[in-house]
XYZ file of C-alpha atoms in Angstrom:
286
model
C -10.056 0.660 -16.032
C -6.904 0.131 -18.122
C -6.766 3.845 -18.851
C -6.956 4.606 -15.122
C -4.140 2.140 -14.402
C -2.009 3.658 -17.166
C -2.633 7.077 -15.696
C -1.576 5.876 -12.253
C 1.547 4.239 -13.708
C 2.350 7.401 -15.633
C 1.921 9.422 -12.468
C 4.261 7.116 -10.555
C 6.945 7.529 -13.250
C 6.511 11.298 -13.194
C 6.770 11.331 -9.403
C 10.035 9.390 -9.548
C 11.392 11.737 -12.238
C 10.407 14.785 -10.231
C 11.909 13.373 -7.050
C 15.193 12.803 -8.923
C 15.017 16.339 -10.333
C 14.596 17.866 -6.857
C 17.174 15.686 -5.110
C 19.883 15.368 -7.776
C 19.609 17.687 -10.758
C 18.791 20.849 -8.793
C 21.997 20.465 -6.758
C 24.019 19.780 -9.922
C 22.716 23.027 -11.452
C 23.376 24.970 -8.235
C 26.972 23.699 -8.239
C 27.369 24.682 -11.908
C 25.999 28.163 -11.163
C 28.347 28.565 -8.197
C 31.353 27.634 -10.351
C 30.385 30.086 -13.117
C 29.693 32.961 -10.716
C 32.905 32.385 -8.807
C 34.677 32.747 -12.148
C 32.730 35.994 -12.691
C 33.684 37.179 -9.208
C 37.375 36.566 -9.979
C 37.010 38.913 -12.938
C 35.838 41.615 -10.534
C 38.819 40.734 -8.306
C 36.428 39.858 -5.505
C 37.715 38.159 -2.415
C 36.155 34.698 -2.457
C 36.075 32.633 0.708
C 37.743 35.395 2.690
C 41.014 35.351 0.737
C 42.015 38.882 -0.206
C 43.704 38.955 -3.585
C 45.874 41.866 -4.615
C 44.033 43.601 -7.438
C 46.265 44.331 -10.392
C 46.357 47.685 -12.149
C 45.518 47.765 -15.853
C 46.210 50.600 -18.284
C 43.792 51.418 -21.094
C 44.408 53.765 -24.028
C 41.777 56.332 -24.956
C 41.430 58.116 -28.258
C 43.577 55.974 -30.525
C 42.219 57.532 -33.735
C 44.101 60.471 -35.269
C 40.832 62.428 -35.416
C 40.147 62.131 -31.666
C 40.353 65.479 -29.896
C 40.795 63.716 -26.562
C 43.500 61.138 -25.858
C 44.772 59.604 -22.672
C 45.549 56.643 -20.464
C 43.218 55.348 -17.748
C 44.484 53.066 -14.972
C 41.832 50.732 -13.595
C 42.269 48.707 -10.408
C 39.157 46.604 -9.807
C 36.313 49.075 -9.279
C 38.632 52.090 -8.857
C 39.976 54.428 -11.488
C 43.286 55.154 -9.795
C 44.815 57.348 -12.517
C 43.569 59.296 -15.517
C 46.063 61.105 -17.712
C 44.227 63.119 -20.346
C 45.346 65.292 -23.258
C 42.840 67.447 -25.064
C 43.028 69.623 -28.144
C 40.659 72.607 -27.901
C 38.786 73.004 -31.220
C 38.527 76.783 -31.000
C 42.241 77.610 -30.870
C 44.024 74.206 -31.099
C 45.389 74.839 -27.601
C 46.571 71.628 -25.907
C 45.340 70.900 -22.386
C 46.786 68.249 -20.098
C 45.297 67.168 -16.784
C 45.657 64.092 -14.573
C 44.359 62.743 -11.262
C 46.155 64.022 -8.200
C 48.386 61.354 -6.647
C 46.191 61.092 -3.540
C 42.935 60.627 -5.468
C 41.071 57.729 -7.040
C 37.541 57.543 -8.450
C 35.266 54.659 -7.487
C 33.214 53.353 -10.420
C 29.902 52.744 -8.667
C 28.576 50.601 -11.520
C 31.361 48.024 -11.096
C 31.022 48.129 -7.300
C 27.254 47.543 -7.501
C 27.540 44.757 -10.104
C 30.152 43.064 -7.913
C 27.852 43.272 -4.864
C 24.972 41.683 -6.814
C 27.248 38.800 -7.917
C 28.244 38.345 -4.273
C 24.594 38.214 -3.257
C 23.799 35.609 -5.951
C 26.713 33.428 -4.748
C 25.469 33.765 -1.154
C 21.963 32.609 -2.161
C 23.390 29.577 -3.975
C 25.803 28.530 -1.213
C 23.110 28.921 1.440
C 21.752 25.479 0.443
C 24.464 22.874 1.035
C 24.642 19.598 -0.885
C 22.702 17.704 1.800
C 19.775 20.114 1.715
C 16.589 18.423 0.478
C 14.310 20.512 -1.703
C 10.754 19.398 -0.910
C 8.765 21.335 -3.522
C 9.203 22.771 -6.980
C 7.995 26.169 -5.800
C 10.935 26.283 -3.353
C 13.346 25.851 -6.288
C 11.482 28.415 -8.382
C 11.724 30.986 -5.568
C 15.471 30.401 -5.268
C 15.979 30.698 -9.043
C 13.912 33.906 -9.139
C 16.017 35.406 -6.333
C 19.303 34.470 -8.068
C 18.054 35.745 -11.445
C 17.026 39.042 -9.853
C 20.583 39.593 -8.558
C 22.141 38.592 -11.902
C 19.780 40.841 -13.863
C 20.608 43.750 -11.547
C 24.345 43.046 -11.941
C 24.014 43.044 -15.735
C 21.835 46.161 -15.762
C 24.391 48.119 -13.728
C 26.969 47.525 -16.466
C 24.618 48.010 -19.422
C 22.719 51.067 -18.142
C 24.873 54.050 -17.107
C 23.324 56.622 -14.782
C 21.402 59.499 -16.322
C 22.855 62.712 -14.904
C 21.983 66.362 -15.309
C 24.784 68.755 -16.256
C 24.663 70.466 -12.809
C 25.100 67.002 -11.229
C 28.204 66.421 -13.365
C 29.467 69.934 -12.556
C 29.061 69.393 -8.800
C 30.546 65.875 -8.839
C 33.654 65.229 -6.775
C 35.299 64.117 -10.010
C 35.886 67.752 -11.000
C 38.089 68.244 -7.914
C 40.405 65.330 -8.631
C 42.612 66.784 -11.334
C 45.885 68.638 -11.362
C 46.080 71.178 -12.765
C 42.468 71.956 -11.855
C 39.947 71.624 -14.678
C 39.143 74.935 -16.411
C 35.685 76.257 -15.530
C 34.505 75.635 -19.096
C 35.331 71.881 -19.040
C 33.258 69.052 -17.522
C 34.201 65.368 -17.486
C 32.301 62.182 -16.756
C 33.421 58.542 -16.572
C 31.032 55.597 -16.841
C 30.751 51.944 -17.868
C 28.677 50.949 -20.893
C 28.573 47.164 -21.413
C 32.248 46.159 -21.691
C 33.566 49.682 -22.284
C 35.023 52.321 -19.990
C 33.890 55.671 -21.376
C 35.087 59.238 -20.884
C 32.957 62.180 -21.947
C 34.422 65.683 -22.023
C 32.046 68.637 -22.339
C 33.278 72.044 -23.444
C 31.062 74.851 -22.218
C 30.229 78.324 -23.385
C 29.117 80.808 -20.705
C 25.878 82.521 -21.679
C 25.889 86.272 -21.129
C 23.138 87.741 -18.877
C 21.830 89.773 -21.832
C 21.803 86.739 -24.165
C 18.715 86.590 -26.350
C 18.881 82.792 -26.510
C 15.855 81.113 -25.010
C 17.199 79.356 -21.901
C 15.811 75.860 -21.492
C 17.741 73.694 -18.988
C 18.467 70.145 -20.139
C 17.203 67.176 -18.114
C 19.122 64.069 -17.128
C 20.940 62.086 -19.813
C 23.746 59.544 -20.214
C 25.272 61.706 -22.956
C 24.387 65.386 -23.485
C 24.498 66.965 -26.937
C 25.944 70.287 -28.071
C 23.389 73.020 -27.396
C 22.323 71.568 -24.029
C 21.933 74.347 -21.446
C 22.184 74.426 -17.662
C 22.666 76.774 -14.733
C 25.355 76.262 -12.119
C 26.546 78.657 -9.442
C 24.293 81.474 -10.758
C 25.965 81.200 -14.186
C 24.207 79.845 -17.267
C 26.131 77.633 -19.698
C 25.637 76.008 -23.061
C 27.499 72.887 -24.217
C 29.533 73.843 -27.284
C 31.457 70.616 -27.961
C 31.166 67.006 -26.779
C 34.042 64.522 -26.988
C 33.444 60.859 -26.150
C 36.242 58.302 -26.116
C 36.134 54.745 -24.838
C 38.196 51.603 -24.362
C 37.239 47.929 -24.091
C 37.783 46.259 -20.711
C 38.039 42.526 -21.590
C 37.136 41.199 -18.128
C 33.865 43.167 -18.150
C 32.989 41.316 -21.358
C 33.770 37.995 -19.608
C 31.527 38.958 -16.683
C 28.613 39.817 -19.000
C 28.967 36.431 -20.750
C 28.955 34.653 -17.353
C 25.781 36.551 -16.379
C 24.037 35.480 -19.613
C 25.037 31.801 -19.252
C 23.949 31.761 -15.589
C 20.572 33.332 -16.365
C 20.001 30.713 -19.090
C 20.818 27.884 -16.645
C 18.375 29.317 -14.088
C 15.641 29.609 -16.720
C 16.218 26.041 -17.988
C 15.828 24.673 -14.456
C 12.663 26.741 -13.958
C 11.266 25.352 -17.229
C 11.941 21.749 -16.136
C 10.170 22.350 -12.814
C 7.218 23.945 -14.608
C 6.730 20.879 -16.834
C 5.455 19.040 -13.757
C 3.174 21.839 -12.604
C 0.247 20.564 -14.660
C 0.201 17.262 -12.752
C 0.185 18.452 -9.156
C 0.890 21.447 -7.048
C 4.699 20.981 -7.295
C 4.588 18.302 -4.580
C 5.550 14.748 -5.606
C 4.880 13.002 -2.268
């Protein structure tokens, strides 16, 4: 009898705790998440609450080491690369090449654009429940946390996982048409984000002769192709002879990644608290 009464008393305490968790703590965590993600969105120069902020231009140096064959300055404005001024020393003959974006051109960095959109979506999910909203069940909170975590994981993955491209895809990219003077036919370039770094890869190509005895095996998709990779483009076969990769740290991308990690941890902690009660009832306190 006493044991049954203790169990009932324990259940009543748990129900009160769970009710407080749903009505008070969940909203406190949602507010904390909103504040953190709005900070992240400022790093992406997002417009928050409809206020359009002027996005500042930032210059980043590439190839600061004396051994780097490729050097240059990249100008980033939010998710757009609005100028790229590149100098390159050709290994074969030490010839210096210089090329830059045409004045009327800028290159959208899809990874930053996508990550920004996912942050926006996470903020929308969080602000969709105002402070007066009453969560009735734990499963309702879990579903919301899962949806927010999905957007945050996708945002993080866009910055940490550059696209895998084939060499013909790089060769046919609009990026090749953006430079003045025009890129030589034996040069390919690719820009991408990797974690908190803005990376430039320059590929030097060697045209394979029709009577070449080399076994032609086209390379598949990759983030970074190695010397010796082969491909066909415009009825001409090529082999990559040299690869030059230079990169620069973008501090605000690092901030954004930290905000994503902290937010995901907060979501998981709230999910864990909800799950503690799952053994007592089907997430419904009353």
